[in-house]
PDB file of C-alpha atoms in Angstrom:
ATOM      1  CA  UNK E1317       0.016   0.014   0.081  1.00  0.00           C
ATOM      2  CA  UNK E1318       1.272   3.393  -0.846  1.00  0.00           C
ATOM      3  CA  UNK E1319       2.204   5.961   1.697  1.00  0.00           C
ATOM      4  CA  UNK E1320      -0.492   8.557   2.241  1.00  0.00           C
ATOM      5  CA  UNK E1321       0.315  12.237   1.311  1.00  0.00           C
ATOM      6  CA  UNK E1322      -1.416  13.608   4.419  1.00  0.00           C
ATOM      7  CA  UNK E1323      -2.139  12.298   8.120  1.00  0.00           C
ATOM      8  CA  UNK E1324      -4.649  13.862  10.029  1.00  0.00           C
ATOM      9  CA  UNK E1325      -4.545  13.464  13.894  1.00  0.00           C
ATOM     10  CA  UNK E1326      -8.101  13.053  15.654  1.00  0.00           C
ATOM     11  CA  UNK E1327      -7.635  12.994  19.476  1.00  0.00           C
ATOM     12  CA  UNK E1328     -11.147  11.814  20.727  1.00  0.00           C
ATOM     13  CA  UNK E1329     -12.819  12.021  24.064  1.00  0.00           C
ATOM     14  CA  UNK E1330     -16.320  11.656  24.629  1.00  0.00           C
ATOM     15  CA  UNK E1331     -17.283  13.438  21.354  1.00  0.00           C
ATOM     16  CA  UNK E1332     -20.442  11.411  20.480  1.00  0.00           C
ATOM     17  CA  UNK E1333     -22.409  14.518  20.090  1.00  0.00           C
ATOM     18  CA  UNK E1334     -20.193  16.039  17.237  1.00  0.00           C
ATOM     19  CA  UNK E1335     -17.825  13.247  16.017  1.00  0.00           C
ATOM     20  CA  UNK E1336     -20.197  12.125  13.067  1.00  0.00           C
ATOM     21  CA  UNK E1337     -20.527  15.708  11.558  1.00  0.00           C
ATOM     22  CA  UNK E1338     -16.610  16.140  11.934  1.00  0.00           C
ATOM     23  CA  UNK E1339     -15.894  12.775  10.092  1.00  0.00           C
ATOM     24  CA  UNK E1340     -18.814  13.517   7.659  1.00  0.00           C
ATOM     25  CA  UNK E1341     -17.218  16.762   6.637  1.00  0.00           C
ATOM     26  CA  UNK E1342     -13.780  14.825   5.962  1.00  0.00           C
ATOM     27  CA  UNK E1343     -15.252  12.027   4.103  1.00  0.00           C
ATOM     28  CA  UNK E1344     -17.175  14.374   1.776  1.00  0.00           C
ATOM     29  CA  UNK E1345     -14.001  15.564   0.699  1.00  0.00           C
ATOM     30  CA  UNK E1346     -13.210  12.116  -1.030  1.00  0.00           C
ATOM     31  CA  UNK E1347      -9.825  11.865   1.049  1.00  0.00           C
ATOM     32  CA  UNK E1348      -7.926   9.477  -1.102  1.00  0.00           C
ATOM     33  CA  UNK E1349      -4.382   9.025   0.290  1.00  0.00           C
ATOM     34  CA  UNK E1350      -5.291  10.626   3.362  1.00  0.00           C
ATOM     35  CA  UNK E1351      -4.964   8.583   6.755  1.00  0.00           C
ATOM     36  CA  UNK E1352      -6.915   9.413   9.790  1.00  0.00           C
ATOM     37  CA  UNK E1353      -5.558   8.401  13.200  1.00  0.00           C
ATOM     38  CA  UNK E1354      -8.152   8.483  15.666  1.00  0.00           C
ATOM     39  CA  UNK E1355      -6.938   8.082  19.335  1.00  0.00           C
ATOM     40  CA  UNK E1356      -9.953   7.696  21.601  1.00  0.00           C
ATOM     41  CA  UNK E1357     -10.022   7.895  25.566  1.00  0.00           C
ATOM     42  CA  UNK E1358     -13.813   8.112  25.708  1.00  0.00           C
ATOM     43  CA  UNK E1359     -15.710   6.397  28.549  1.00  0.00           C
ATOM     44  CA  UNK E1360     -17.926   4.537  26.470  1.00  0.00           C
ATOM     45  CA  UNK E1361     -17.711   2.913  22.843  1.00  0.00           C
ATOM     46  CA  UNK E1362     -19.855   5.506  21.207  1.00  0.00           C
ATOM     47  CA  UNK E1363     -17.109   7.321  19.516  1.00  0.00           C
ATOM     48  CA  UNK E1364     -15.581   3.752  18.252  1.00  0.00           C
ATOM     49  CA  UNK E1365     -18.889   2.932  16.736  1.00  0.00           C
ATOM     50  CA  UNK E1366     -19.030   6.152  14.821  1.00  0.00           C
ATOM     51  CA  UNK E1367     -15.554   5.787  13.714  1.00  0.00           C
ATOM     52  CA  UNK E1368     -16.358   2.125  12.259  1.00  0.00           C
ATOM     53  CA  UNK E1369     -19.428   3.447  10.444  1.00  0.00           C
ATOM     54  CA  UNK E1370     -17.049   5.663   8.186  1.00  0.00           C
ATOM     55  CA  UNK E1371     -14.384   3.048   7.665  1.00  0.00           C
ATOM     56  CA  UNK E1372     -15.740   2.348   4.349  1.00  0.00           C
ATOM     57  CA  UNK E1373     -15.383   5.834   3.226  1.00  0.00           C
ATOM     58  CA  UNK E1374     -11.941   6.925   4.645  1.00  0.00           C
ATOM     59  CA  UNK E1375      -8.828   5.331   5.924  1.00  0.00           C
ATOM     60  CA  UNK E1376      -9.226   5.562   9.722  1.00  0.00           C
ATOM     61  CA  UNK E1377      -6.633   4.018  12.043  1.00  0.00           C
ATOM     62  CA  UNK E1378      -8.609   3.618  15.299  1.00  0.00           C
ATOM     63  CA  UNK E1379      -7.027   3.016  18.654  1.00  0.00           C
ATOM     64  CA  UNK E1380      -8.497   2.980  22.196  1.00  0.00           C
ATOM     65  CA  UNK E1381      -6.087   4.833  24.524  1.00  0.00           C
ATOM     66  CA  UNK E1382      -7.780   5.257  27.778  1.00  0.00           C
ATOM     67  CA  UNK E1383      -4.454   6.209  29.602  1.00  0.00           C
ATOM     68  CA  UNK E1384      -3.663   9.082  27.173  1.00  0.00           C
ATOM     69  CA  UNK E1385      -6.279  11.761  28.138  1.00  0.00           C
ATOM     70  CA  UNK E1386      -4.882  15.124  27.202  1.00  0.00           C
ATOM     71  CA  UNK E1387      -5.455  16.101  23.403  1.00  0.00           C
ATOM     72  CA  UNK E1388      -1.918  17.165  23.303  1.00  0.00           C
ATOM     73  CA  UNK E1389      -0.565  13.835  24.256  1.00  0.00           C
ATOM     74  CA  UNK E1390      -2.899  11.972  21.827  1.00  0.00           C
ATOM     75  CA  UNK E1391      -2.005  14.343  19.003  1.00  0.00           C
ATOM     76  CA  UNK E1392       1.880  13.828  19.627  1.00  0.00           C
ATOM     77  CA  UNK E1393       1.481  10.089  19.571  1.00  0.00           C
ATOM     78  CA  UNK E1394      -0.648  10.275  16.302  1.00  0.00           C
ATOM     79  CA  UNK E1395       2.070  12.177  14.682  1.00  0.00           C
ATOM     80  CA  UNK E1396       4.659   9.462  15.817  1.00  0.00           C
ATOM     81  CA  UNK E1397       2.428   6.935  14.060  1.00  0.00           C
ATOM     82  CA  UNK E1398       2.065   9.154  10.815  1.00  0.00           C
ATOM     83  CA  UNK E1399       3.371   7.702   7.580  1.00  0.00           C
ATOM     84  CA  UNK E1400       3.091  10.843   5.548  1.00  0.00           C
ATOM     85  CA  UNK E1401       5.203  13.935   4.672  1.00  0.00           C
ATOM     86  CA  UNK E1402       2.604  16.270   5.822  1.00  0.00           C
ATOM     87  CA  UNK E1403       0.496  16.204   9.088  1.00  0.00           C
ATOM     88  CA  UNK E1404      -2.746  18.088  10.317  1.00  0.00           C
ATOM     89  CA  UNK E1405      -5.170  18.281  13.262  1.00  0.00           C
ATOM     90  CA  UNK E1406      -8.881  17.773  13.282  1.00  0.00           C
ATOM     91  CA  UNK E1407     -10.751  17.860  16.493  1.00  0.00           C
ATOM     92  CA  UNK E1408     -13.888  15.969  17.334  1.00  0.00           C
ATOM     93  CA  UNK E1409     -16.185  19.065  16.952  1.00  0.00           C
ATOM     94  CA  UNK E1410     -14.563  21.179  13.983  1.00  0.00           C
ATOM     95  CA  UNK E1411     -15.017  20.610  10.403  1.00  0.00           C
ATOM     96  CA  UNK E1412     -13.699  20.820   6.951  1.00  0.00           C
ATOM     97  CA  UNK E1413     -15.668  22.757   4.467  1.00  0.00           C
ATOM     98  CA  UNK E1414     -16.103  21.945   0.879  1.00  0.00           C
ATOM     99  CA  UNK E1415     -12.763  22.306  -1.186  1.00  0.00           C
ATOM    100  CA  UNK E1416     -10.353  21.856   1.770  1.00  0.00           C
ATOM    101  CA  UNK E1417      -8.217  19.238   0.255  1.00  0.00           C
ATOM    102  CA  UNK E1418      -7.945  21.019  -2.939  1.00  0.00           C
ATOM    103  CA  UNK E1419      -6.946  23.992  -1.196  1.00  0.00           C
ATOM    104  CA  UNK E1420      -4.477  22.209   0.763  1.00  0.00           C
ATOM    105  CA  UNK E1421      -3.068  20.308  -2.255  1.00  0.00           C
ATOM    106  CA  UNK E1422      -2.592  23.585  -4.360  1.00  0.00           C
ATOM    107  CA  UNK E1423      -0.632  25.154  -1.273  1.00  0.00           C
ATOM    108  CA  UNK E1424       1.693  22.135  -1.077  1.00  0.00           C
ATOM    109  CA  UNK E1425       2.391  22.232  -4.984  1.00  0.00           C
ATOM    110  CA  UNK E1426       2.868  26.185  -4.770  1.00  0.00           C
ATOM    111  CA  UNK E1427       5.109  26.118  -1.746  1.00  0.00           C
ATOM    112  CA  UNK E1428       6.772  22.712  -1.289  1.00  0.00           C
ATOM    113  CA  UNK E1429       9.261  23.816   1.249  1.00  0.00           C
ATOM    114  CA  UNK E1430       6.936  25.851   3.621  1.00  0.00           C
ATOM    115  CA  UNK E1431       6.975  24.323   7.115  1.00  0.00           C
ATOM    116  CA  UNK E1432       3.336  25.300   7.537  1.00  0.00           C
ATOM    117  CA  UNK E1433       0.352  26.262   5.482  1.00  0.00           C
ATOM    118  CA  UNK E1434      -2.750  27.579   7.046  1.00  0.00           C
ATOM    119  CA  UNK E1435      -5.723  29.829   6.248  1.00  0.00           C
ATOM    120  CA  UNK E1436      -8.379  31.725   7.882  1.00  0.00           C
ATOM    121  CA  UNK E1437     -11.497  29.655   9.339  1.00  0.00           C
ATOM    122  CA  UNK E1438     -15.035  29.895   9.947  1.00  0.00           C
ATOM    123  CA  UNK E1439     -16.700  29.949  13.384  1.00  0.00           C
ATOM    124  CA  UNK E1440     -19.694  27.937  14.006  1.00  0.00           C
ATOM    125  CA  UNK E1441     -22.021  27.183  16.685  1.00  0.00           C
ATOM    126  CA  UNK E1442     -22.967  23.849  18.400  1.00  0.00           C
ATOM    127  CA  UNK E1443     -25.588  23.518  15.649  1.00  0.00           C
ATOM    128  CA  UNK E1444     -23.006  23.981  12.809  1.00  0.00           C
ATOM    129  CA  UNK E1445     -24.232  27.266  11.711  1.00  0.00           C
ATOM    130  CA  UNK E1446     -21.618  29.827  10.581  1.00  0.00           C
ATOM    131  CA  UNK E1447     -21.592  32.852  13.290  1.00  0.00           C
ATOM    132  CA  UNK E1448     -18.291  34.442  12.299  1.00  0.00           C
ATOM    133  CA  UNK E1449     -14.801  34.180  10.883  1.00  0.00           C
ATOM    134  CA  UNK E1450     -11.489  33.555  12.502  1.00  0.00           C
ATOM    135  CA  UNK E1451      -9.118  35.602  10.443  1.00  0.00           C
ATOM    136  CA  UNK E1452      -5.444  34.592  10.567  1.00  0.00           C
ATOM    137  CA  UNK E1453      -4.604  38.177   9.699  1.00  0.00           C
ATOM    138  CA  UNK E1454      -1.785  37.140   7.046  1.00  0.00           C
ATOM    139  CA  UNK E1455      -1.944  37.879   3.231  1.00  0.00           C
ATOM    140  CA  UNK E1456      -2.424  34.977   1.016  1.00  0.00           C
ATOM    141  CA  UNK E1457       0.902  33.552  -0.436  1.00  0.00           C
ATOM    142  CA  UNK E1458       4.361  32.858   1.044  1.00  0.00           C
ATOM    143  CA  UNK E1459       5.265  34.747   4.251  1.00  0.00           C
ATOM    144  CA  UNK E1460       8.726  34.791   5.681  1.00  0.00           C
ATOM    145  CA  UNK E1461       8.600  32.649   8.961  1.00  0.00           C
ATOM    146  CA  UNK E1462      10.176  35.498  11.337  1.00  0.00           C
ATOM    147  CA  UNK E1463       7.806  37.997   9.958  1.00  0.00           C
ATOM    148  CA  UNK E1464       4.882  35.648  10.579  1.00  0.00           C
ATOM    149  CA  UNK E1465       6.144  34.780  14.061  1.00  0.00           C
ATOM    150  CA  UNK E1466       5.994  38.642  14.874  1.00  0.00           C
ATOM    151  CA  UNK E1467       2.304  38.788  13.852  1.00  0.00           C
ATOM    152  CA  UNK E1468       1.459  35.498  15.676  1.00  0.00           C
ATOM    153  CA  UNK E1469       3.221  36.499  19.075  1.00  0.00           C
ATOM    154  CA  UNK E1470       0.478  39.225  19.389  1.00  0.00           C
ATOM    155  CA  UNK E1471      -2.389  36.904  18.539  1.00  0.00           C
ATOM    156  CA  UNK E1472      -2.947  33.418  17.493  1.00  0.00           C
ATOM    157  CA  UNK E1473      -5.066  33.789  14.377  1.00  0.00           C
ATOM    158  CA  UNK E1474      -4.722  30.042  13.416  1.00  0.00           C
ATOM    159  CA  UNK E1475      -7.460  27.886  14.268  1.00  0.00           C
ATOM    160  CA  UNK E1476      -6.622  24.059  15.077  1.00  0.00           C
ATOM    161  CA  UNK E1477      -8.253  22.520  11.899  1.00  0.00           C
ATOM    162  CA  UNK E1478      -6.374  24.762   9.587  1.00  0.00           C
ATOM    163  CA  UNK E1479      -2.655  24.158   9.686  1.00  0.00           C
ATOM    164  CA  UNK E1480      -0.941  21.595   7.405  1.00  0.00           C
ATOM    165  CA  UNK E1481       2.623  21.002   8.692  1.00  0.00           C
ATOM    166  CA  UNK E1482       5.505  19.215   7.304  1.00  0.00           C
ATOM    167  CA  UNK E1483       6.121  16.175   9.651  1.00  0.00           C
ATOM    168  CA  UNK E1484       9.936  16.544   9.864  1.00  0.00           C
ATOM    169  CA  UNK E1485       9.211  19.975  10.936  1.00  0.00           C
ATOM    170  CA  UNK E1486       6.633  18.811  13.655  1.00  0.00           C
ATOM    171  CA  UNK E1487       9.333  16.668  14.755  1.00  0.00           C
ATOM    172  CA  UNK E1488      12.141  18.937  14.911  1.00  0.00           C
ATOM    173  CA  UNK E1489      10.339  21.422  17.216  1.00  0.00           C
ATOM    174  CA  UNK E1490       8.936  18.541  19.406  1.00  0.00           C
ATOM    175  CA  UNK E1491       5.239  18.723  18.551  1.00  0.00           C
ATOM    176  CA  UNK E1492       2.828  20.110  21.096  1.00  0.00           C
ATOM    177  CA  UNK E1493       4.058  20.900  24.692  1.00  0.00           C
ATOM    178  CA  UNK E1494       1.543  18.976  26.970  1.00  0.00           C
ATOM    179  CA  UNK E1495       2.317  21.504  29.755  1.00  0.00           C
ATOM    180  CA  UNK E1496       0.632  24.291  27.987  1.00  0.00           C
ATOM    181  CA  UNK E1497      -2.822  23.048  28.136  1.00  0.00           C
ATOM    182  CA  UNK E1498      -4.233  26.253  26.681  1.00  0.00           C
ATOM    183  CA  UNK E1499      -1.565  27.579  24.182  1.00  0.00           C
ATOM    184  CA  UNK E1500       0.050  24.368  23.006  1.00  0.00           C
ATOM    185  CA  UNK E1501      -1.020  25.101  19.336  1.00  0.00           C
ATOM    186  CA  UNK E1502       0.109  28.747  19.676  1.00  0.00           C
ATOM    187  CA  UNK E1503       3.417  27.742  20.899  1.00  0.00           C
ATOM    188  CA  UNK E1504       3.764  25.213  18.123  1.00  0.00           C
ATOM    189  CA  UNK E1505       3.042  27.767  15.482  1.00  0.00           C
ATOM    190  CA  UNK E1506       5.613  30.246  16.796  1.00  0.00           C
ATOM    191  CA  UNK E1507       8.217  27.432  16.980  1.00  0.00           C
ATOM    192  CA  UNK E1508       7.558  26.353  13.301  1.00  0.00           C
ATOM    193  CA  UNK E1509       7.519  29.870  11.908  1.00  0.00           C
ATOM    194  CA  UNK E1510      11.059  30.224  13.349  1.00  0.00           C
ATOM    195  CA  UNK E1511      12.079  27.144  11.226  1.00  0.00           C
ATOM    196  CA  UNK E1512      11.093  28.569   7.713  1.00  0.00           C
ATOM    197  CA  UNK E1513       8.530  30.072   5.522  1.00  0.00           C
ATOM    198  CA  UNK E1514       4.742  29.845   6.223  1.00  0.00           C
ATOM    199  CA  UNK E1515       2.145  29.433   3.367  1.00  0.00           C
ATOM    200  CA  UNK E1516      -1.192  31.185   3.682  1.00  0.00           C
ATOM    201  CA  UNK E1517      -3.956  29.654   1.763  1.00  0.00           C
ATOM    202  CA  UNK E1518      -6.712  32.198   0.449  1.00  0.00           C
ATOM    203  CA  UNK E1519      -9.819  30.351   1.033  1.00  0.00           C
ATOM    204  CA  UNK E1520     -11.659  29.577   4.282  1.00  0.00           C
ATOM    205  CA  UNK E1521     -11.934  25.694   4.094  1.00  0.00           C
ATOM    206  CA  UNK E1522     -12.066  24.995   7.900  1.00  0.00           C
ATOM    207  CA  UNK E1523     -14.590  25.429  10.811  1.00  0.00           C
ATOM    208  CA  UNK E1524     -14.055  25.911  14.497  1.00  0.00           C
ATOM    209  CA  UNK E1525     -17.039  24.997  16.747  1.00  0.00           C
ATOM    210  CA  UNK E1526     -17.565  27.400  19.702  1.00  0.00           C
ATOM    211  CA  UNK E1527     -19.676  25.830  22.461  1.00  0.00           C
ATOM    212  CA  UNK E1528     -19.678  25.715  26.214  1.00  0.00           C
ATOM    213  CA  UNK E1529     -17.785  22.518  26.459  1.00  0.00           C
ATOM    214  CA  UNK E1530     -14.898  23.865  24.677  1.00  0.00           C
ATOM    215  CA  UNK E1531     -11.649  24.667  26.689  1.00  0.00           C
ATOM    216  CA  UNK E1532     -11.599  28.009  24.912  1.00  0.00           C
ATOM    217  CA  UNK E1533     -15.034  28.789  26.565  1.00  0.00           C
ATOM    218  CA  UNK E1534     -14.589  27.231  29.911  1.00  0.00           C
ATOM    219  CA  UNK E1535     -11.124  28.680  30.303  1.00  0.00           C
ATOM    220  CA  UNK E1536     -10.052  26.026  32.724  1.00  0.00           C
ATOM    221  CA  UNK E1537      -8.067  22.885  33.176  1.00  0.00           C
ATOM    222  CA  UNK E1538      -9.840  19.688  33.589  1.00  0.00           C
ATOM    223  CA  UNK E1539      -9.049  16.053  33.548  1.00  0.00           C
ATOM    224  CA  UNK E1540      -9.567  14.810  29.831  1.00  0.00           C
ATOM    225  CA  UNK E1541     -10.406  18.310  28.668  1.00  0.00           C
ATOM    226  CA  UNK E1542     -10.586  18.292  24.896  1.00  0.00           C
ATOM    227  CA  UNK E1543     -10.244  21.891  23.667  1.00  0.00           C
TER     228      UNK E1543
END
């Protein structure tokens, strides 16, 4: 079997309410050559059953990992398992929007040496309705890494489902820091920007879900907290 061109880490914890919509958004992109590594620490088997229902439409590698609760640790483990040269993250309550993989592949072809590519995202509510935009604040095209870092250090404009990262760059910077329960992704983007150029996609093809159970909303650290 040929190696995939993209690996997507899906850290899952009690995500039955939204996981099916997340996987449907990815499956609708006809993700040939994409592997999805789903690491599940849920209390029940609901997420496993949802994942199995998509196994005929997408390449899902499922592992039950009850002892790995933080999303950062699950994501790092998925990246160690990855077989592709580029990696991405997709949380159990976020979405891909139509045309996402086409946009990603175009950016890889246009900027093959970029350590990371990303774009602005949509904001959606619990029901999946678009309620706003999460703008990355960077112009489309190639951005010098240190210049991007100066912008990102002021505010994180990159939503979790948006970045696609060269796996060797992920490994070089050490991946996500589990100690940074709230800003691990922000820290990762800053470290990557210091390695090389960033590519900015012009399209908004990912969606970040805002809801009361999100870590960005609760603002507190809990055992097994997902976002």
